[in-house]
CSV table of C-alpha atoms in Angstrom, one decimal:
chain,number,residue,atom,x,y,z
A,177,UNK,CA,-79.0,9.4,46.8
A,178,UNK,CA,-81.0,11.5,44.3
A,179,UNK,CA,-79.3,14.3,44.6
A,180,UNK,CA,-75.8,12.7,44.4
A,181,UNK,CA,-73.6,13.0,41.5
A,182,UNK,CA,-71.3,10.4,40.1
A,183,UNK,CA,-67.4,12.1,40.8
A,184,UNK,CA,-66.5,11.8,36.9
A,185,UNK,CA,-67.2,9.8,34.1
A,186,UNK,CA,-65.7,6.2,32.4
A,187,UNK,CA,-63.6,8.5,30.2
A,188,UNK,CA,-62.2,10.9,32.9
A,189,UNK,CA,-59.3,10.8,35.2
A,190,UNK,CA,-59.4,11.6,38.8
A,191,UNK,CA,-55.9,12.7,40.0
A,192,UNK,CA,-57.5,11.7,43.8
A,193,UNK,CA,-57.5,8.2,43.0
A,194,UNK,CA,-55.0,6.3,44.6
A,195,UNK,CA,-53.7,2.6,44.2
A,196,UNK,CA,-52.2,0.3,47.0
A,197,UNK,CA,-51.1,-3.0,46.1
A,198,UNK,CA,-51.8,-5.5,48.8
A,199,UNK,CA,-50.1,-8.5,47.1
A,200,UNK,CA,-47.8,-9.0,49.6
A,201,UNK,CA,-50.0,-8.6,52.6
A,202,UNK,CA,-53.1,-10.1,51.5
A,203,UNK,CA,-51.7,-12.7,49.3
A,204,UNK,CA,-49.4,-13.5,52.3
A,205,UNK,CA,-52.4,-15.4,53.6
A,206,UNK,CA,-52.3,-17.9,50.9
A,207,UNK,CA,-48.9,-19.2,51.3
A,208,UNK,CA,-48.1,-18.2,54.8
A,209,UNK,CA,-46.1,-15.2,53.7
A,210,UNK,CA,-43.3,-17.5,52.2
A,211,UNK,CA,-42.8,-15.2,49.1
A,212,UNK,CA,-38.8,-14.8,48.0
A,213,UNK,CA,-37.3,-12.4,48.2
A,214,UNK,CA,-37.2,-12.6,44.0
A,215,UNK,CA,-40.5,-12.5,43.8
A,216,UNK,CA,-41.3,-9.4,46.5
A,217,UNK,CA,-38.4,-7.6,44.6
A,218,UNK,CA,-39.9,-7.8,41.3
A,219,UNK,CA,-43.6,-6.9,42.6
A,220,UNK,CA,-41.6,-3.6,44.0
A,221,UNK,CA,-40.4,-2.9,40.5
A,222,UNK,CA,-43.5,-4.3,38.7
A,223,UNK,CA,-45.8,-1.6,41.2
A,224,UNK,CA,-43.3,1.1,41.0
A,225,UNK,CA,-43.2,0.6,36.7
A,226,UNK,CA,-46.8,0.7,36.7
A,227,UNK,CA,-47.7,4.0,39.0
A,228,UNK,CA,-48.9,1.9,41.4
A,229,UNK,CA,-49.1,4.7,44.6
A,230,UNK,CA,-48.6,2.4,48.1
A,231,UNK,CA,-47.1,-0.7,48.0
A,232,UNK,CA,-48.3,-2.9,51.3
A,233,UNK,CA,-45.1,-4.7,52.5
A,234,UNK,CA,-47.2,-7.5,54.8
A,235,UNK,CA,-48.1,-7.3,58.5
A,236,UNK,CA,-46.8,-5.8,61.4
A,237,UNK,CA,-47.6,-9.1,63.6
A,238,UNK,CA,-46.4,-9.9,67.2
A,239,UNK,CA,-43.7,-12.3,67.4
A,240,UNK,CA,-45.7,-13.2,70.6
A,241,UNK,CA,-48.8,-14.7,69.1
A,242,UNK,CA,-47.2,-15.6,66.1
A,243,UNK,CA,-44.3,-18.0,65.6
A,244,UNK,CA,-41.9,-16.8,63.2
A,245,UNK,CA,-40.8,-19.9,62.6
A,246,UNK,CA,-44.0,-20.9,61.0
A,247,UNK,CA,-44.6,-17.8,58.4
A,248,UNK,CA,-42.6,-15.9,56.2
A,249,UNK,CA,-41.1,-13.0,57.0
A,250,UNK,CA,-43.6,-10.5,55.4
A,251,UNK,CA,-46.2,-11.3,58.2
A,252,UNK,CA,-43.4,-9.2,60.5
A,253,UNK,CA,-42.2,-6.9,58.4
A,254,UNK,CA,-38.8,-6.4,60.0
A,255,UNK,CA,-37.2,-3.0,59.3
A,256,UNK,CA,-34.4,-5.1,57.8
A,257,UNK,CA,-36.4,-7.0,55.9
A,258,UNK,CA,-38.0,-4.3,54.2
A,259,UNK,CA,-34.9,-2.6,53.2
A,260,UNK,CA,-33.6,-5.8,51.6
A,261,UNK,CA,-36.1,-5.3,49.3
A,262,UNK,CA,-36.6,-1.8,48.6
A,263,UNK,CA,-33.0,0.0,49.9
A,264,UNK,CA,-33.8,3.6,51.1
A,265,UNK,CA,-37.2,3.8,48.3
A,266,UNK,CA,-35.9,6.3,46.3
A,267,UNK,CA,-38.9,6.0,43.8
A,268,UNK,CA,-42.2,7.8,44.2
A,269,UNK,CA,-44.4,4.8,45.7
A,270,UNK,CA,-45.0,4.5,49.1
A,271,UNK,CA,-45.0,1.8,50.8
A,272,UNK,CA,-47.8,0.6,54.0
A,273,UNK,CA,-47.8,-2.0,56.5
A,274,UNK,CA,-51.1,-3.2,57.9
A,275,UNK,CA,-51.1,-4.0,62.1
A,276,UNK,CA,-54.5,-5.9,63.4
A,277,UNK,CA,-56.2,-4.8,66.7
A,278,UNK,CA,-55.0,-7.0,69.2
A,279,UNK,CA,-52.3,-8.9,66.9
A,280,UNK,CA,-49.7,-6.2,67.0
A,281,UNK,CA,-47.0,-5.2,69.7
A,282,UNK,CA,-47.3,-1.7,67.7
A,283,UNK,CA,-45.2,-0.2,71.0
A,284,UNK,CA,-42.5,-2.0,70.6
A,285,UNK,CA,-42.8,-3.0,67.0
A,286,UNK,CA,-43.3,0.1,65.3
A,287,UNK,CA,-40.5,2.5,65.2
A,288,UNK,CA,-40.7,6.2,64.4
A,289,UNK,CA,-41.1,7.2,60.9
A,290,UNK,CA,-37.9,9.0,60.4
A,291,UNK,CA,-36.1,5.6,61.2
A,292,UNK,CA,-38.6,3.4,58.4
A,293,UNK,CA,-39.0,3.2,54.5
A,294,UNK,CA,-42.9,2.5,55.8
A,295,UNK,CA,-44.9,5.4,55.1
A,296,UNK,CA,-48.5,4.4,56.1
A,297,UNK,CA,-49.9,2.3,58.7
A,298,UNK,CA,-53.0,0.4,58.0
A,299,UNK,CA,-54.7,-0.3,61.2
A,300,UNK,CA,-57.3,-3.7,60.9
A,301,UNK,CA,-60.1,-3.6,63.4
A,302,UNK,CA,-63.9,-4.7,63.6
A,303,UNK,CA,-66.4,-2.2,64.2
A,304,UNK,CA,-66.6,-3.0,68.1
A,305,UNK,CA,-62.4,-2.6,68.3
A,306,UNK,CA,-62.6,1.2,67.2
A,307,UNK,CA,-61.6,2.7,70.4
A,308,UNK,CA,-58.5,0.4,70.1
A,309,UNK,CA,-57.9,1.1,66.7
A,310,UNK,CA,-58.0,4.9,67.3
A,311,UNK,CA,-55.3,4.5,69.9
A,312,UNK,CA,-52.8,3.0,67.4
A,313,UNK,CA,-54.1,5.6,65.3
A,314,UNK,CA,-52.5,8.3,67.4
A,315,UNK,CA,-49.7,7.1,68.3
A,316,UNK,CA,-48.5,5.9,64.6
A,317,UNK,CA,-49.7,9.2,63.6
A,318,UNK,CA,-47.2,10.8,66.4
A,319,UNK,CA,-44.7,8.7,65.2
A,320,UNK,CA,-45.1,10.7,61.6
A,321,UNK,CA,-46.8,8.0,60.1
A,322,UNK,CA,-49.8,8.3,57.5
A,323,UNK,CA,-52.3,6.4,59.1
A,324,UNK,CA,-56.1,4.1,57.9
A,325,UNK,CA,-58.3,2.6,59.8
A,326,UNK,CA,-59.9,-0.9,57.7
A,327,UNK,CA,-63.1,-1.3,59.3
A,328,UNK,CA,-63.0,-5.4,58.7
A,329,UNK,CA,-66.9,-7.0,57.6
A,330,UNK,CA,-68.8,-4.1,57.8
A,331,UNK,CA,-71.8,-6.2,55.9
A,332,UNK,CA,-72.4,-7.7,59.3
A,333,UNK,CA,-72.7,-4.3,61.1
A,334,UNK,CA,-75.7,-2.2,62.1
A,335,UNK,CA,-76.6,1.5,60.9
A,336,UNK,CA,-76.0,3.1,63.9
A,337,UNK,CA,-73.3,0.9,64.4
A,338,UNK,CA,-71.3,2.2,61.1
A,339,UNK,CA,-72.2,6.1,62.3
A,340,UNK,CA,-70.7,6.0,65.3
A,341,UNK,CA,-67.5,4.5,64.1
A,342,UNK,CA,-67.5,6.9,61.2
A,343,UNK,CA,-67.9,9.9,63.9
A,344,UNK,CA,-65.4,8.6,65.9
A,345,UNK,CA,-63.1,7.9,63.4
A,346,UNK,CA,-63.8,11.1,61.6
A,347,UNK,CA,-62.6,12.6,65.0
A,348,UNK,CA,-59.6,11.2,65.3
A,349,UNK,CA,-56.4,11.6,63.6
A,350,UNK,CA,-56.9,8.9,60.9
A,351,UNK,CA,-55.8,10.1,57.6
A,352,UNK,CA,-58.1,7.5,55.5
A,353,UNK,CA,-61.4,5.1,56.1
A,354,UNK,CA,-61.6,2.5,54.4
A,355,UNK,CA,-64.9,0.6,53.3
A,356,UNK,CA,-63.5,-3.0,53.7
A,357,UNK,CA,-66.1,-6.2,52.1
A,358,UNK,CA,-64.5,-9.1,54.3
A,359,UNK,CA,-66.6,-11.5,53.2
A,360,UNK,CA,-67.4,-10.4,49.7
A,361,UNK,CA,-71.0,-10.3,50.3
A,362,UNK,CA,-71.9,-6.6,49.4
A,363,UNK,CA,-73.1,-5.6,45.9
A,364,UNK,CA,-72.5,-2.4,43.8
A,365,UNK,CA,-75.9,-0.8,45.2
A,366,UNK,CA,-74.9,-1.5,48.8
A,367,UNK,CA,-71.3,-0.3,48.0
A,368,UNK,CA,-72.5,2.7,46.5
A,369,UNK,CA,-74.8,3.2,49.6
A,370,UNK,CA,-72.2,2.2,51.9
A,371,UNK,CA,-69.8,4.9,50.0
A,372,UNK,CA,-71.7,7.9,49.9
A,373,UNK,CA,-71.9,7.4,54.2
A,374,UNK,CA,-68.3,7.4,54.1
A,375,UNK,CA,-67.9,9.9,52.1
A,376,UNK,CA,-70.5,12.1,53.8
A,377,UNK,CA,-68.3,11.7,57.1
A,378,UNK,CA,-65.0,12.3,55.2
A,379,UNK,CA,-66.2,15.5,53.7
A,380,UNK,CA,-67.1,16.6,56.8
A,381,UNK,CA,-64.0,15.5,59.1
A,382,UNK,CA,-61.5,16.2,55.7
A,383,UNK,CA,-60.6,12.6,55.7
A,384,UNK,CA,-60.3,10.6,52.3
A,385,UNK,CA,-62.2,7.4,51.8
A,386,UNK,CA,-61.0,4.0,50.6
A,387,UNK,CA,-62.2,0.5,49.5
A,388,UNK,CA,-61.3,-2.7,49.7
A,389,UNK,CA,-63.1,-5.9,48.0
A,390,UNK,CA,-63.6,-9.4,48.2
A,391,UNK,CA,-64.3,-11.5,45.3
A,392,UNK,CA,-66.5,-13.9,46.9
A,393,UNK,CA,-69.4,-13.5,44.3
A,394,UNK,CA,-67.0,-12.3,41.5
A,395,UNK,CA,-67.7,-8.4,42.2
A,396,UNK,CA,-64.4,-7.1,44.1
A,397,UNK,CA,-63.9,-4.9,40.0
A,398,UNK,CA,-67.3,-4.2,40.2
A,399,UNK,CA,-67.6,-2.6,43.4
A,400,UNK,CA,-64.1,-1.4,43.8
A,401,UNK,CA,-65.3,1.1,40.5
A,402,UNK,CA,-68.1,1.5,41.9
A,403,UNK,CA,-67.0,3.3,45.2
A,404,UNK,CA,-64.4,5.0,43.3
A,405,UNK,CA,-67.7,6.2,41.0
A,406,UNK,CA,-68.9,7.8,43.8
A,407,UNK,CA,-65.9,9.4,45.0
A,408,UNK,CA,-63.8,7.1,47.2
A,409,UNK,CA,-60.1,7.5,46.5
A,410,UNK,CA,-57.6,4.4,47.8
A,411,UNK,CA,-58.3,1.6,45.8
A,412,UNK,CA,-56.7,-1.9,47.0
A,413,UNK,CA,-55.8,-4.2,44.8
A,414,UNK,CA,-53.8,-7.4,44.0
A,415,UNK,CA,-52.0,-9.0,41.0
A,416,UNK,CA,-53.9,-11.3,39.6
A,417,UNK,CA,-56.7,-10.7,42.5
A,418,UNK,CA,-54.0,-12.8,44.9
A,419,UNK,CA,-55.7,-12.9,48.6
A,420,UNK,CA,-57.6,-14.7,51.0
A,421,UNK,CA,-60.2,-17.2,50.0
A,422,UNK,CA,-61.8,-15.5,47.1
A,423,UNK,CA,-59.3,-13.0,46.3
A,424,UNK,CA,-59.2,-9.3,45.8
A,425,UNK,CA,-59.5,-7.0,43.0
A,426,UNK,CA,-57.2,-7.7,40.8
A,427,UNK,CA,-54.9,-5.1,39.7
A,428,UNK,CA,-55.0,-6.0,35.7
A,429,UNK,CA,-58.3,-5.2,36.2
A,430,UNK,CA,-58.6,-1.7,38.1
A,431,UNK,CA,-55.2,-0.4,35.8
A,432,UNK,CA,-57.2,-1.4,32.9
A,433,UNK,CA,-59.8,1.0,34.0
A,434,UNK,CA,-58.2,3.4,35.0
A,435,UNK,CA,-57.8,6.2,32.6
A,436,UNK,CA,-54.9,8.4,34.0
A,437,UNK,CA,-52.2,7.7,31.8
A,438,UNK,CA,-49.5,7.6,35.0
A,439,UNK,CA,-50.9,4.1,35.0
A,440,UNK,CA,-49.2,0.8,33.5
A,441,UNK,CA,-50.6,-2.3,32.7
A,442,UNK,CA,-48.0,-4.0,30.5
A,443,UNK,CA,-45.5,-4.6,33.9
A,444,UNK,CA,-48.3,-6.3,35.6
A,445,UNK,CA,-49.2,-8.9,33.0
A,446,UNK,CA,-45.3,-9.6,32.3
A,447,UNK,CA,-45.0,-10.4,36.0
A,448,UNK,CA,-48.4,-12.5,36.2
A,449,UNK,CA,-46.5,-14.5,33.1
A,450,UNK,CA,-42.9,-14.4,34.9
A,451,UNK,CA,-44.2,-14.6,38.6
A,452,UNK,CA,-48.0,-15.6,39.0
A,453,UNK,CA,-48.3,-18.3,37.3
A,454,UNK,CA,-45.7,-20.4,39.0
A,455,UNK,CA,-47.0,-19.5,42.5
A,456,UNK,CA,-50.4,-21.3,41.0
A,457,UNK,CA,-48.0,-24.3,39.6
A,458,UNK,CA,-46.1,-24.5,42.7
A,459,UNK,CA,-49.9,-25.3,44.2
A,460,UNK,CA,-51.0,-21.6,45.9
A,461,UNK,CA,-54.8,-21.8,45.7
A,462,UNK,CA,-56.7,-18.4,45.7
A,463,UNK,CA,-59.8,-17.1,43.2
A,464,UNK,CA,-63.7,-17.6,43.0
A,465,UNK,CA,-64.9,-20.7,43.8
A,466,UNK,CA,-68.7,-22.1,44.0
A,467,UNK,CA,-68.0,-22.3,47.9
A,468,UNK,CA,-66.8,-19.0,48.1
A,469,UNK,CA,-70.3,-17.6,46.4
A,470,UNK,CA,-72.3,-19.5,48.8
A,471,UNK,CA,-70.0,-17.7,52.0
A,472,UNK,CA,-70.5,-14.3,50.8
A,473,UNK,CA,-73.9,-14.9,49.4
A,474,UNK,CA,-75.1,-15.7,53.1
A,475,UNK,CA,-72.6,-13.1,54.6
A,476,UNK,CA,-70.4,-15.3,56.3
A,477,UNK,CA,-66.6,-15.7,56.8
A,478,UNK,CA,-64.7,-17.5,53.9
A,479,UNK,CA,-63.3,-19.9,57.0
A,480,UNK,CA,-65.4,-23.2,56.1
A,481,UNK,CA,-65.4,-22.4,52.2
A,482,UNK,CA,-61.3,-22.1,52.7
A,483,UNK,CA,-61.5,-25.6,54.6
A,484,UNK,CA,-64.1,-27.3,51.8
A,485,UNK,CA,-61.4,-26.4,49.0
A,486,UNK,CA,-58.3,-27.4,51.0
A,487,UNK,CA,-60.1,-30.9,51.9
A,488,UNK,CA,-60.8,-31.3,48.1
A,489,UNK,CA,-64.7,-31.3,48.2
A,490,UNK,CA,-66.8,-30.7,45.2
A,491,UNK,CA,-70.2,-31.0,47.1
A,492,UNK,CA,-71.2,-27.9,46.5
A,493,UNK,CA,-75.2,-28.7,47.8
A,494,UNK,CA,-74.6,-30.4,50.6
A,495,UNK,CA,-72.0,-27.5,51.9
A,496,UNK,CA,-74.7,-25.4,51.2
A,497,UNK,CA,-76.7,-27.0,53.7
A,498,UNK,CA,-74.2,-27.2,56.0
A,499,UNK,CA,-73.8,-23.7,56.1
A,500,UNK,CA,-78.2,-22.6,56.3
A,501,UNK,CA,-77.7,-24.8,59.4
A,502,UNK,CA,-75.2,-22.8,60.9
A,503,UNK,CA,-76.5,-19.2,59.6
């Protein structure tokens, strides 16, 4: 890393840098995806007022594993849906949906591009689901799509592990890699690390390179600007850090940062005031907790810490020791 420069400075702007709001999608799994449609409307606006670049709609989900019954509608992300919300997207954001490995009909669910208001497919895989992820890769891609591959807990995977997926990956017709911290165990010098290997196989394949944080350990800021230090160019974020567990980076934070002046931050903090805040009245849980530290600090998936806060427990040392019995 010697040798490697820093891509800018803290007062420059990089016209590379892209943001993708994943409110909607990573939020969803707070609440079960039952946002209204007032509130998905006025993120639309809110992201499209502040520069924001993709806007992720939710998942692409099978109706066969998943009862539609039991979530909201952004965990399907029905064409009709969609337009409900945004009409034809006349406005210069784009807008994503993300489809997991194995959780997605994609053949019969995802339509060809020309016939959507999606522009970019997100594809979710671990690092031993590649192959598979390539697949929908390809055919979204032949459908006219943009397409990223999210390589999901990459802290848990081996060197030559992340090389080969980066080969193959960098082979195929993916448009973007994305760095993804599942369990928000990674810090800035393993990020930066991390980045520059993604970086060195997008430079060499011409794909761009993205990141996407967890705020187990309160770091999903820190390490978000510090791949983007280094040169990584989709940044994912959320309003008021809204996501799984710990949450994400939270987009009041990254547009604060950010220096080109296409970016907003006065429409995000009006709809925090207007919008957030009564999601966390109505009773929504999401944001660092003590229990999510001690998951990502031992490198493990936010499922038992999710589980200690929804059962109420403030036993912080003894869940500790729960979980250096199970590691």
């Amino acid at each position: 890393m010697a040798n490697v420069q820093r891509k800018g400075s803290l007062l420059s702007f990089r016209p590379d840098i892209k943001v993708l709001d994943a409110t909607l999608r990573d939020g969803g799994l707070c609440n079960n995806f039952e946002f209204t449609d007032e509130f998905a409307k006025a993120l639309f606006q809110m992201n499209v007022a502040a520069g924001v670049d993709y806007m992720e709609m939710g998942y692409k989900a099978s109706k066969a594993l998943f009862d539609p019954s039991k979530f909201g509608k952004y965990k399907f992300c029905d064409e009709k849906d969609l337009r409900a919300i945004v009409g034809e997207n006349k406005t210069g954001m784009k807008l994503s949906v993300m489809a997991d490995v194995g959780r997605t009909d994609f053949k019969k669910d995802i339509g060809p591009k020309k016939e959507s208001v999606i522009d970019m497919v997100r594809i979710a895989c671990y690092i031993n689901e590649i192959p598979a992820a390539i697949e929908m890769a390809e055919y979204c891609k032949k459908l006219g799509y943009e397409t990223c591959v999210n390589v999901m807990a990459v802290s848990k995977a081996k060197d030559e592990e992340i090389d080969d997926a980066l080969e193959m990956l960098g082979k195929s017709p993916v448009d973007v890699i994305y760095l993804v911290d599942s369990y928000g165990s990674l810090y800035p010098e393993q990020v930066a690390k991390l980045t520059l290997r993604y970086l060195e196989a997008g430079d060499k394949y011409k794909k761009e390179i993205g990141v996407h944080a967890h705020n187990n350990q309160q770091l999903a800021f820190g390490n978000t600007i510090e791949a983007a230090s280094w040169g990584a160019s989709y940044l994912d974020s959320t309003v008021n850090g809204m996501g799984r567990g710990a949450g994400n980076c939270s987009t009041e934070l990254l547009l604060g940062f950010l220096k080109n002046p296409k970016f907003h931050i006065e429409p995000v903090l009006q709809f925090i005031t207007d919008h957030m805040l009564p999601l966390k009245e109505q009773g929504v849980v999401w944001g660092y907790d003590v229990a999510y530290l001690l998951t990502g600090r031992l490198n493990m998936h936010p499922s038992s810490a999710i589980k200690f806060i929804h059962e109420k427990r403030t036993d912080y040392a003894a869940f500790h020791g729960e979980l250096l019995e199970r590691d």
